[in-house]
PDB file of C-alpha atoms in Angstrom:
ATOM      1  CA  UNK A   1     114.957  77.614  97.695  1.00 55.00           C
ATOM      2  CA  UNK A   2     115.350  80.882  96.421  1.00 63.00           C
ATOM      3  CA  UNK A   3     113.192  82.328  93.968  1.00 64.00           C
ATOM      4  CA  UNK A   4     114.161  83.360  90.656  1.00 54.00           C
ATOM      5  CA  UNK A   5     112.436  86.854  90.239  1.00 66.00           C
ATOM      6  CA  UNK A   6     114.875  88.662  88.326  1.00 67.00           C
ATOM      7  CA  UNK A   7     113.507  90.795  85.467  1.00 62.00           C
ATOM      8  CA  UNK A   8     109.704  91.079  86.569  1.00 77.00           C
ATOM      9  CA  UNK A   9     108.100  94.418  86.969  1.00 86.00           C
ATOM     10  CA  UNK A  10     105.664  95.889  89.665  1.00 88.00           C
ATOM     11  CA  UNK A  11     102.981  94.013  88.218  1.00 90.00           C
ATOM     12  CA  UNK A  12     104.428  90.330  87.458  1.00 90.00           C
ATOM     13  CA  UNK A  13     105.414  90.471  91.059  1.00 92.00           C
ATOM     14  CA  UNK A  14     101.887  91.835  92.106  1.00 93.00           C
ATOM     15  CA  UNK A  15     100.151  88.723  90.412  1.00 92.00           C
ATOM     16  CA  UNK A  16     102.914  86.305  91.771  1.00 92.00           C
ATOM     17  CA  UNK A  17     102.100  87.358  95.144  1.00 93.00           C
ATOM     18  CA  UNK A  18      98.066  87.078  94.447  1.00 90.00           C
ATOM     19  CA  UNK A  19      98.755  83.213  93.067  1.00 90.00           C
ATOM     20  CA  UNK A  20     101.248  82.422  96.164  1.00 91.00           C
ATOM     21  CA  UNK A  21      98.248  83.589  98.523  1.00 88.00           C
ATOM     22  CA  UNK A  22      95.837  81.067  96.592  1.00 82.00           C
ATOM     23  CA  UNK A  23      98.635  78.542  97.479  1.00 84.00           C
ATOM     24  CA  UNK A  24      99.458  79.790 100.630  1.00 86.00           C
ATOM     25  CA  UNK A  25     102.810  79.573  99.987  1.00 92.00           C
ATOM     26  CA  UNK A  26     103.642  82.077 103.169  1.00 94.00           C
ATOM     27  CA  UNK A  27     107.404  82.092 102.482  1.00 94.00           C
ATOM     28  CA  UNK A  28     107.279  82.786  99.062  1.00 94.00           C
ATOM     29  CA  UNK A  29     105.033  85.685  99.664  1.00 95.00           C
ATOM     30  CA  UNK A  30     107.851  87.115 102.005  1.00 95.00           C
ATOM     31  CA  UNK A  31     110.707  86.454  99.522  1.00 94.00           C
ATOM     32  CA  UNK A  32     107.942  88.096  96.188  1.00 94.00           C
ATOM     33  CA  UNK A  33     106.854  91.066  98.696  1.00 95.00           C
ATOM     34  CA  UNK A  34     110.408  92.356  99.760  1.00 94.00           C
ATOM     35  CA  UNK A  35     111.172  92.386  96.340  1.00 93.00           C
ATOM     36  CA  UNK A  36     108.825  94.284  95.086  1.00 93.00           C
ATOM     37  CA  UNK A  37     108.777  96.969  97.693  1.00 94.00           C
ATOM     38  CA  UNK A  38     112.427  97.630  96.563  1.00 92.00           C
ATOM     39  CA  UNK A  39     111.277  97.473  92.609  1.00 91.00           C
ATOM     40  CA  UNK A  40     109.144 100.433  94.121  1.00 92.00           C
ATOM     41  CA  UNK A  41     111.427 102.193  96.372  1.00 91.00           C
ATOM     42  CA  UNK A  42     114.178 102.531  93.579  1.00 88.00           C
ATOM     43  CA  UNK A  43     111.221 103.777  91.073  1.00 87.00           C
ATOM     44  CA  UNK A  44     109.841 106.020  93.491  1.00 87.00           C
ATOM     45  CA  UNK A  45     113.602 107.313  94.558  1.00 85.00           C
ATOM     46  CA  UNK A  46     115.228 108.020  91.396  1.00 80.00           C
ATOM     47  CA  UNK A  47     112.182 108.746  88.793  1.00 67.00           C
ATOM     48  CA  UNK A  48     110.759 112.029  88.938  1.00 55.00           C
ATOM     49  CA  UNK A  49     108.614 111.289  85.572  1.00 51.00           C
ATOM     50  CA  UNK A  50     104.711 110.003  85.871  1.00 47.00           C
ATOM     51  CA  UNK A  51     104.062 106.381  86.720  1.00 47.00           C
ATOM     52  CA  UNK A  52     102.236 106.112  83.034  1.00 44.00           C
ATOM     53  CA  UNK A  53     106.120 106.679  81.734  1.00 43.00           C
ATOM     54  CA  UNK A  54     107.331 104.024  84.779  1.00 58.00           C
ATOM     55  CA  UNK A  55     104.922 101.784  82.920  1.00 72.00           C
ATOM     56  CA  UNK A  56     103.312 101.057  86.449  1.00 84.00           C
ATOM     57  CA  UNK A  57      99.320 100.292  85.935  1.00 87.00           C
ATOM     58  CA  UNK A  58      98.454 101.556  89.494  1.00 90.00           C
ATOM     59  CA  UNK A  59      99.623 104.260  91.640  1.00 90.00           C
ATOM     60  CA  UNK A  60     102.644 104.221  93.935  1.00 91.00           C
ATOM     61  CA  UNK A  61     101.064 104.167  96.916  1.00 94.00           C
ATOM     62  CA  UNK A  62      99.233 101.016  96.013  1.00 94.00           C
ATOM     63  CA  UNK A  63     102.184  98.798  95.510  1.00 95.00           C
ATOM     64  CA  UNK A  64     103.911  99.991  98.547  1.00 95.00           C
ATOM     65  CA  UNK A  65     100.571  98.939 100.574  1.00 96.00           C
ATOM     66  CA  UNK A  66     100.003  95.615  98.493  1.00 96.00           C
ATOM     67  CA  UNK A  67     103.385  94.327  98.718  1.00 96.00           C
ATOM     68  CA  UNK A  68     103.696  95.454 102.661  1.00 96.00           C
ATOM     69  CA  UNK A  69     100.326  94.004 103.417  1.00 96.00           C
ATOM     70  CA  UNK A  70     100.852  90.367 101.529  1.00 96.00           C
ATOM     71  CA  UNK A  71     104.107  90.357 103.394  1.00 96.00           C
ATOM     72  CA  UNK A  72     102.271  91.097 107.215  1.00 96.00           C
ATOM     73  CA  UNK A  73      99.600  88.663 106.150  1.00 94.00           C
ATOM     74  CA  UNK A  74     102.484  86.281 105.140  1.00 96.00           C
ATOM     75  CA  UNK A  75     104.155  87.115 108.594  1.00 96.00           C
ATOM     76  CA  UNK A  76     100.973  86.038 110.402  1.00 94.00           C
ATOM     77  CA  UNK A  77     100.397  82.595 109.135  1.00 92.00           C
ATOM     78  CA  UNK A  78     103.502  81.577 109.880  1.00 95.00           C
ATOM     79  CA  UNK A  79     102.695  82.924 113.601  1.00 93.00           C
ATOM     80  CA  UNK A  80     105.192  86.167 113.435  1.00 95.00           C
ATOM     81  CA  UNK A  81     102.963  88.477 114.865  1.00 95.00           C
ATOM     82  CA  UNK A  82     105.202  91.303 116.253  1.00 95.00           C
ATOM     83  CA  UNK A  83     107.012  91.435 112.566  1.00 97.00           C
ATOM     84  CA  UNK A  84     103.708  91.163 111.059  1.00 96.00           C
ATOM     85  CA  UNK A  85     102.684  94.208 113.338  1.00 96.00           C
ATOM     86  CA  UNK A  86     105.520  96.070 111.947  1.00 97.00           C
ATOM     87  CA  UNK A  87     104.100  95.906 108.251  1.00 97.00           C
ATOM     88  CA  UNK A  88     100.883  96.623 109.509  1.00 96.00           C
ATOM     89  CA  UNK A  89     102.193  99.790 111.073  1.00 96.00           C
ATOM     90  CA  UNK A  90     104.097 100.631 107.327  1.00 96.00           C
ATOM     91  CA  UNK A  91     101.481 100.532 105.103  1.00 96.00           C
ATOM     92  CA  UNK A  92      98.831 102.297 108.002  1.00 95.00           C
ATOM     93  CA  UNK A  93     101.526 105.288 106.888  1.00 94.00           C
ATOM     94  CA  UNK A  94     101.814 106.292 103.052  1.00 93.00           C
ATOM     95  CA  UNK A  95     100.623 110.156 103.599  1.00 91.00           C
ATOM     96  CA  UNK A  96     104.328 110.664 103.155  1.00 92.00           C
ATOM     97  CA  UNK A  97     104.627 109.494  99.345  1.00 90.00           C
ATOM     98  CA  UNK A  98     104.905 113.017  97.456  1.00 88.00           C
ATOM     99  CA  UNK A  99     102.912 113.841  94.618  1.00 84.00           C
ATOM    100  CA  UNK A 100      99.764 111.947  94.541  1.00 86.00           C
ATOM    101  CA  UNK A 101      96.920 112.532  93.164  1.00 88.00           C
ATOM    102  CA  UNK A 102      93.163 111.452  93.801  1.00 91.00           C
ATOM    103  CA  UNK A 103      93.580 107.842  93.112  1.00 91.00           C
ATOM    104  CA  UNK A 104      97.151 107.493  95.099  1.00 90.00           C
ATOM    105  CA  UNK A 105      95.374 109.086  98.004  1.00 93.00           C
ATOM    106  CA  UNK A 106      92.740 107.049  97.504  1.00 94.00           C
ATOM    107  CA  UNK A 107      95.303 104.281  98.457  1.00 95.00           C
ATOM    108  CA  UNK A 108      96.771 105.452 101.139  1.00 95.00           C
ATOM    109  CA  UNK A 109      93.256 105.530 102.765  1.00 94.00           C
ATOM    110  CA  UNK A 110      92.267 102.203 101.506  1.00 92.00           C
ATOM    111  CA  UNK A 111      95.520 101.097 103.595  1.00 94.00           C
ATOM    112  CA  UNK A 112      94.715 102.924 106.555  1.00 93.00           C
ATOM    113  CA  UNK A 113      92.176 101.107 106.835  1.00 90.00           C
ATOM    114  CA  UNK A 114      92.959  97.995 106.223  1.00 90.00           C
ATOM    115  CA  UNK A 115      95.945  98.286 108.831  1.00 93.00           C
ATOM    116  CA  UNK A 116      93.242  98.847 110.831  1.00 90.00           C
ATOM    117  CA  UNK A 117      91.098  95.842 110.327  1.00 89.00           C
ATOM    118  CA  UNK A 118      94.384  93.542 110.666  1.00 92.00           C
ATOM    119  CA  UNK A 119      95.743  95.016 113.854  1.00 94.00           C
ATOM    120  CA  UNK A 120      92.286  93.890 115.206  1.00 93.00           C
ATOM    121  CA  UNK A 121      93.548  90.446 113.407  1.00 92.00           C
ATOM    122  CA  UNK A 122      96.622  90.293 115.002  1.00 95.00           C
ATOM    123  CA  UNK A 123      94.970  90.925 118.812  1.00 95.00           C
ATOM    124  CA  UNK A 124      92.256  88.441 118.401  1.00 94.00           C
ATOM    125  CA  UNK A 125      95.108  85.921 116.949  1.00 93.00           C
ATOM    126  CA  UNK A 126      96.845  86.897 119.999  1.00 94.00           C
ATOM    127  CA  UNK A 127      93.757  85.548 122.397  1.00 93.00           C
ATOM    128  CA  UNK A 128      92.708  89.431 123.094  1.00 94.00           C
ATOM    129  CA  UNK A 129      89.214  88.248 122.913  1.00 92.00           C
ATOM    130  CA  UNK A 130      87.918  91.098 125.125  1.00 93.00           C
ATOM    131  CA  UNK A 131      88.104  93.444 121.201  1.00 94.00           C
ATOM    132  CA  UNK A 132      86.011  91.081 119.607  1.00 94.00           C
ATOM    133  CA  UNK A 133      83.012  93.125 119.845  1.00 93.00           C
ATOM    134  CA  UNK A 134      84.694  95.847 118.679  1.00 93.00           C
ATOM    135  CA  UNK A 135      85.969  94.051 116.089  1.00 93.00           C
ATOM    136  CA  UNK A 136      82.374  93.131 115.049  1.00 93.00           C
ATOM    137  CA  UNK A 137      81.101  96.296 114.585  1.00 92.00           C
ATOM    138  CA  UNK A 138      83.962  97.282 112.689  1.00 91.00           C
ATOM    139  CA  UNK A 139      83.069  94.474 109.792  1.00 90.00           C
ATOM    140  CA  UNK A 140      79.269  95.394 110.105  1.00 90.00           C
ATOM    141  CA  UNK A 141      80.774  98.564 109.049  1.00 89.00           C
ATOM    142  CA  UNK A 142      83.210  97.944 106.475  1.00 83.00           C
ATOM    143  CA  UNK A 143      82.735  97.219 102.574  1.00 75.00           C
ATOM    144  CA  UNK A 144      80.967  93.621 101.554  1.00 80.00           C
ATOM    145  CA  UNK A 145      84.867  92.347 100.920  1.00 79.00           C
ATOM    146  CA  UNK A 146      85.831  92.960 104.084  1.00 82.00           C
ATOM    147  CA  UNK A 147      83.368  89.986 105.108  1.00 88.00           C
ATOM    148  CA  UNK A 148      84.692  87.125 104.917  1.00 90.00           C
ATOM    149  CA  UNK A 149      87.826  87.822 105.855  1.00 90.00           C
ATOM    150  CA  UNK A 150      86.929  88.898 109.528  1.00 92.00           C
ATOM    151  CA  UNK A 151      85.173  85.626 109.904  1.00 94.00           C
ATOM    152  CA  UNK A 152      88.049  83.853 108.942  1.00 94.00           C
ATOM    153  CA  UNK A 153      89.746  85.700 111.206  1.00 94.00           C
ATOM    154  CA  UNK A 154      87.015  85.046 114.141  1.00 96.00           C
ATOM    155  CA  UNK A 155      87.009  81.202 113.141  1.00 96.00           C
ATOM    156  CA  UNK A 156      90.389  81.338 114.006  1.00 95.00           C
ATOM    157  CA  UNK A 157      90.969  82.931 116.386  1.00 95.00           C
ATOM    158  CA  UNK A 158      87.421  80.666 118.045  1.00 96.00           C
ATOM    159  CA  UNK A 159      89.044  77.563 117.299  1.00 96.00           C
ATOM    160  CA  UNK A 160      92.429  78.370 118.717  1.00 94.00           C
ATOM    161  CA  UNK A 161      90.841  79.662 122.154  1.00 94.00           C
ATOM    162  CA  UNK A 162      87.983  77.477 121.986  1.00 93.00           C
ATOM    163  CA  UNK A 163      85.124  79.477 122.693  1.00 94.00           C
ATOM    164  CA  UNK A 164      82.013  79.995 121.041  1.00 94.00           C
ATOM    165  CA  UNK A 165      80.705  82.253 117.934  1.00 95.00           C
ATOM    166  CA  UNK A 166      77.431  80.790 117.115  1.00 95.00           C
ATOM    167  CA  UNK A 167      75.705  84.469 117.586  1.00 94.00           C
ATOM    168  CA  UNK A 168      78.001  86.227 114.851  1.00 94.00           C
ATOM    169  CA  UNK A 169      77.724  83.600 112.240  1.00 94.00           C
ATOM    170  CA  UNK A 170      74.158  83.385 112.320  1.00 92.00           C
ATOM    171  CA  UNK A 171      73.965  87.320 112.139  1.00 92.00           C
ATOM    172  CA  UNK A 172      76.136  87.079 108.601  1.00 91.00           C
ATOM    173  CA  UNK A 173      75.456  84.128 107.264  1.00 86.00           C
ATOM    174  CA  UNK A 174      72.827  85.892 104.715  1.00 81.00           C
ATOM    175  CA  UNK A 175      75.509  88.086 103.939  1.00 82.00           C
ATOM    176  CA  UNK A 176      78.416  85.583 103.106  1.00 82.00           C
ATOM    177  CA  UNK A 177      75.765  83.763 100.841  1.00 74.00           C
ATOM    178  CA  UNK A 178      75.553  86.993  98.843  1.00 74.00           C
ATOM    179  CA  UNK A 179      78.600  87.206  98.415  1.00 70.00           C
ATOM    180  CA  UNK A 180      79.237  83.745  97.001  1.00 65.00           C
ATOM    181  CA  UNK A 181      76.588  84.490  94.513  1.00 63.00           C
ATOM    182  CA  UNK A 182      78.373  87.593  93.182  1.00 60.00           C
ATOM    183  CA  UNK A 183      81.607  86.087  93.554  1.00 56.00           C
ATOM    184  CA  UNK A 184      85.035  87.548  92.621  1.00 55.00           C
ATOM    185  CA  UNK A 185      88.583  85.108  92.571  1.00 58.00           C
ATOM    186  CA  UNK A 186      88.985  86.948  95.845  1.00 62.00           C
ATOM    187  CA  UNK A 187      86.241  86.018  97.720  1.00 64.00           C
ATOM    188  CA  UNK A 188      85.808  82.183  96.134  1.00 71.00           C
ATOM    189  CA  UNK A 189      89.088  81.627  97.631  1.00 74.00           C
ATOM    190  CA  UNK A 190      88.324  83.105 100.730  1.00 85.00           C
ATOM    191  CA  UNK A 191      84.969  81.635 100.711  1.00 87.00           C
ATOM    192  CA  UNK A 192      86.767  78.040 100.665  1.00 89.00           C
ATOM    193  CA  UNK A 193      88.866  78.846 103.441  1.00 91.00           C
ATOM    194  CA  UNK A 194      85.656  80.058 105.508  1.00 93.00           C
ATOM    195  CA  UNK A 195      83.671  76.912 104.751  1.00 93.00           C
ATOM    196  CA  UNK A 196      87.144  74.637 106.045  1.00 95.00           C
ATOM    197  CA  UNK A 197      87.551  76.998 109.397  1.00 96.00           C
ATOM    198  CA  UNK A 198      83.596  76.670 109.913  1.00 96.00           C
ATOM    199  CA  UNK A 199      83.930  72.600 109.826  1.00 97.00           C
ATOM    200  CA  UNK A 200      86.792  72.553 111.758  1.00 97.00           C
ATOM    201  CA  UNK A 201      85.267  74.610 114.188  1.00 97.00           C
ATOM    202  CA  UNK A 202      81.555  72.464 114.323  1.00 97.00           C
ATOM    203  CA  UNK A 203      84.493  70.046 115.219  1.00 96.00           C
ATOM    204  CA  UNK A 204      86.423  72.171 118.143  1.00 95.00           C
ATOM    205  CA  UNK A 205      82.744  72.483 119.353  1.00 94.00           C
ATOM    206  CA  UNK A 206      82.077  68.602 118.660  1.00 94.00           C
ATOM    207  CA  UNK A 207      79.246  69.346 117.014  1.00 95.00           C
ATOM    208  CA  UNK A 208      80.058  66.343 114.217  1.00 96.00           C
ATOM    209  CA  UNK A 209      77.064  66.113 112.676  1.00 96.00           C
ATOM    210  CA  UNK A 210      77.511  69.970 111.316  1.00 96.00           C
ATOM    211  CA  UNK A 211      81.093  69.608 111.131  1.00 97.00           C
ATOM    212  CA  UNK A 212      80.917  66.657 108.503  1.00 96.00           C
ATOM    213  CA  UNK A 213      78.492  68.329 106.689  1.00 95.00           C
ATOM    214  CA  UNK A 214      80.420  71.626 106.121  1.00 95.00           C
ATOM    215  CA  UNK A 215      83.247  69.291 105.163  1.00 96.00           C
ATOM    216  CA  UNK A 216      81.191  67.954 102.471  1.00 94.00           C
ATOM    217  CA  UNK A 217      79.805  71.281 101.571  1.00 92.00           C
ATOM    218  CA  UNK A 218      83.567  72.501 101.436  1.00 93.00           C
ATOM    219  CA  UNK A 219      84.529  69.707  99.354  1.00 92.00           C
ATOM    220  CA  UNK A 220      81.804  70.388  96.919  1.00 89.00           C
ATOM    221  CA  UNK A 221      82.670  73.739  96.693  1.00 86.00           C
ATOM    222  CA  UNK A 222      86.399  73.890  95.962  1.00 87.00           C
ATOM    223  CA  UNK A 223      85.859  71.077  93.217  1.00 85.00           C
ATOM    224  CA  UNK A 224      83.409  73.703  91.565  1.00 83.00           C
ATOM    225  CA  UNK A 225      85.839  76.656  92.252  1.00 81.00           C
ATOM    226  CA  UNK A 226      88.914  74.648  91.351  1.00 82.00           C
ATOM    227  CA  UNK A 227      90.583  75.237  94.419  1.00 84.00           C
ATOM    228  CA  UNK A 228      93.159  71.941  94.877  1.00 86.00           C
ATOM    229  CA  UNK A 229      94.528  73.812  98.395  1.00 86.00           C
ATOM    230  CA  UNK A 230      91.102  74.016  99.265  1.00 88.00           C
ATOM    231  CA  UNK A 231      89.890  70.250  98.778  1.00 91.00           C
ATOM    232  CA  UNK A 232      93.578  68.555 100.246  1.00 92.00           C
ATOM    233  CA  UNK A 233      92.807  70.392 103.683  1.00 93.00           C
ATOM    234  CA  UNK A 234      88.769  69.428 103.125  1.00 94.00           C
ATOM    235  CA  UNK A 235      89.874  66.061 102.563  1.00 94.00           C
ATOM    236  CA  UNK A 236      92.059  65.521 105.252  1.00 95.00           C
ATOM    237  CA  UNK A 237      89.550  66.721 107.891  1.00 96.00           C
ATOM    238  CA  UNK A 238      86.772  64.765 106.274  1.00 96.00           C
ATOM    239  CA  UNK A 239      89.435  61.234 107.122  1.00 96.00           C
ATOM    240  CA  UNK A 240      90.003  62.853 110.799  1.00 95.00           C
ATOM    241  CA  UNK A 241      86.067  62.742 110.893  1.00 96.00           C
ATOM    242  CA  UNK A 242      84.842  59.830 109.008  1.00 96.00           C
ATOM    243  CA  UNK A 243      84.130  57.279 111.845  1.00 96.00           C
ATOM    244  CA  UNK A 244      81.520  59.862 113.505  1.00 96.00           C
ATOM    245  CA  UNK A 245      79.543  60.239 109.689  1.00 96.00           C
ATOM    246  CA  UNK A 246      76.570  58.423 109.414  1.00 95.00           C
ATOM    247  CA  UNK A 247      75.412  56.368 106.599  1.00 95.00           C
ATOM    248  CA  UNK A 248      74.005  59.069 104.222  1.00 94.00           C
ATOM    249  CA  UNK A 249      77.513  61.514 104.874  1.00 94.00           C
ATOM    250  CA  UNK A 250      79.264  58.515 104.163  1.00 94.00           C
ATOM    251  CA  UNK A 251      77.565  58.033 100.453  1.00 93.00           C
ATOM    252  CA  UNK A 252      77.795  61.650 100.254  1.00 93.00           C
ATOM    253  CA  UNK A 253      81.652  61.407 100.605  1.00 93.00           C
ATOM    254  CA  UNK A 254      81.120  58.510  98.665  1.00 92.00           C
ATOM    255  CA  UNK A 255      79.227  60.061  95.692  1.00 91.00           C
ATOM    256  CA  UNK A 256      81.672  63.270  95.430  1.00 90.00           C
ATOM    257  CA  UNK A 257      84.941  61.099  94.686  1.00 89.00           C
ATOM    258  CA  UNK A 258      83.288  58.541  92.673  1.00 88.00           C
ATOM    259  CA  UNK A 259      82.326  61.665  90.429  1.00 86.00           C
ATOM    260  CA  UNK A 260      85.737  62.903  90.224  1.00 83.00           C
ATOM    261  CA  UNK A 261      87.599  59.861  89.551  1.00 82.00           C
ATOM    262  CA  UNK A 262      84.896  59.521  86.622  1.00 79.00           C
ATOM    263  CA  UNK A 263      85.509  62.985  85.224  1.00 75.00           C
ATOM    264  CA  UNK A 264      89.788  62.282  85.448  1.00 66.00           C
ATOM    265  CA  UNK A 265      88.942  59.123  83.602  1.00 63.00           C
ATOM    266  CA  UNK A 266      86.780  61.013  80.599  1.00 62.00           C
ATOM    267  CA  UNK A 267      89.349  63.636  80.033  1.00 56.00           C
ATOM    268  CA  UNK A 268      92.310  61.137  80.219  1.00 48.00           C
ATOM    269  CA  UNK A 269      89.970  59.212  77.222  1.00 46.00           C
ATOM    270  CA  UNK A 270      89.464  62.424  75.712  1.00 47.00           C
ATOM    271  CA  UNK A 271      92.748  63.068  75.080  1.00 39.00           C
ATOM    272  CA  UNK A 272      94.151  59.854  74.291  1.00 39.00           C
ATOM    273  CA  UNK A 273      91.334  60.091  71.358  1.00 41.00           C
ATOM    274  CA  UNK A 274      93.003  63.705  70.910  1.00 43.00           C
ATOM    275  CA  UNK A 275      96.465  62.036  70.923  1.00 42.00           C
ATOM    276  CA  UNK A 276      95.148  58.727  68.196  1.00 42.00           C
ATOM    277  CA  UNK A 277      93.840  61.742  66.025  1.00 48.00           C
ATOM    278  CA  UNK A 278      96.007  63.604  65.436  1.00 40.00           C
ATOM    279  CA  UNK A 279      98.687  60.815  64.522  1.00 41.00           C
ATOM    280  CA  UNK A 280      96.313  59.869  61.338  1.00 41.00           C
TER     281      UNK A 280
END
């Protein structure tokens, strides 16, 4: 079904495309991407005023690169890796938007990079383990942000060609707790996603014992961080695991839904007091 994204600037569309990445809706991302890198193509085209008059919050450059990268990112969770290395190639070029100034070039480096970091994505998705070393260095060297995403990326990429990562997730573990600690909306939700990838791959490496546990932990965790895409897919792998738990992951498991079906049941009370109130 088509979306309905008539009359919604640059920056509507920008946020769509944030929430439709928290609910990894992949095909909407596509459909909300496109759109807005033709929202910015006509602007860019036809207006030779500043973007402050376009009413535009951030520079051109940066909503050619967001839209372009959501849409490659898009492209490679639903397994379209040569299109997805198409965007990537796109937004690894924006030197050739006239007229910028310090923060649009700004922006156009930012991308570079980035193109960088998810062509390295795209080969390890591919099974060109041989660049994971490279790969490596290249997040030891990269902003904090750029953290968790790699791993998620190395999880994958691990638990698709089983082999092992022990080494690398030890190295950054400290790191990834930091970040938790100083958390953005960015990296709670990827944080989520890392904890799920890290059970699943304890599992891949039938390790059960750690891969029940970082279920738990995950569930725990995207309860406290709201994140319902988060807890379905923790939930689901806790049922694929749940005759290898022991006795205390069991009351765990046990203890963590009790707790939520007592909180629904509060605020459905709650309300239904609301509800008797305000009737008189």
């Amino acid at each position: 079904m088509k979306l309905d994204l008539d009359g919604l600037n640059a920056d509507s569309l920008t946020c769509m495309l944030k929430a439709s990445f928290s609910l990894e809706n992949w095909d909407a991302m596509i459909e909300i991407a496109d759109t807005l890198i033709t929202q910015i193509a006509i602007i860019y085209e036809t207006s030779s005023n500043t973007i402050r008059e376009q009413k535009l919050k951030r520079s051109i450059p940066y909503y050619f690169g967001f839209s372009l990268c959501s849409k490659g990112i898009a492209l490679q969770k639903l397994g379209k890796y040569p299109e997805a290395r198409m965007c990537i190639l796109e937004y690894s070029k924006l030197g050739w938007i006239k007229g910028l100034n310090e923060e649009g070039n700004n922006e156009v480096k930012y991308y570079r990079n980035i193109a960088k970091a998810n062509a390295y994505v795209l080969d390890l998705l591919e099974g060109k383990t041989g660049i994971l070393e490279e790969y490596v260095e290249f997040i030891r060297n990269s902003a904090k942000e750029e953290l968790l995403p790699g791993l998620i990326t190395i999880l994958e990429s691990s638990i698709k060609y089983n082999y092992s990562v022990d080494c690398i997730l030890i190295e950054f573990e400290i790191n990834v707790n930091a970040i938790v600690e100083q958390g953005t909306k960015e990296s709670i939700r990827y944080f989520v996603d890392y904890k799920f990838l890290l059970a699943m791959y304890h599992y891949k490496q039938e390790n059960m014992y750690d891969a029940i546990n970082t279920t738990l932990e995950t569930l725990l965790s995207s309860i406290k961080l709201k994140d319902d895409t988060g807890f379905k897919k923790a939930a689901a792998l806790f049922e694929i695991l749940r005759d290898y738990a022991n006795q205390s992951q069991l009351q765990v498991h046990h203890n963590i839904m009790k707790t939520i079906i007592e909180r629904e049941f509060t605020n459905e009370k709650e309300i239904v007091l609301a509800d008797r109130r305000s009737l008189g």
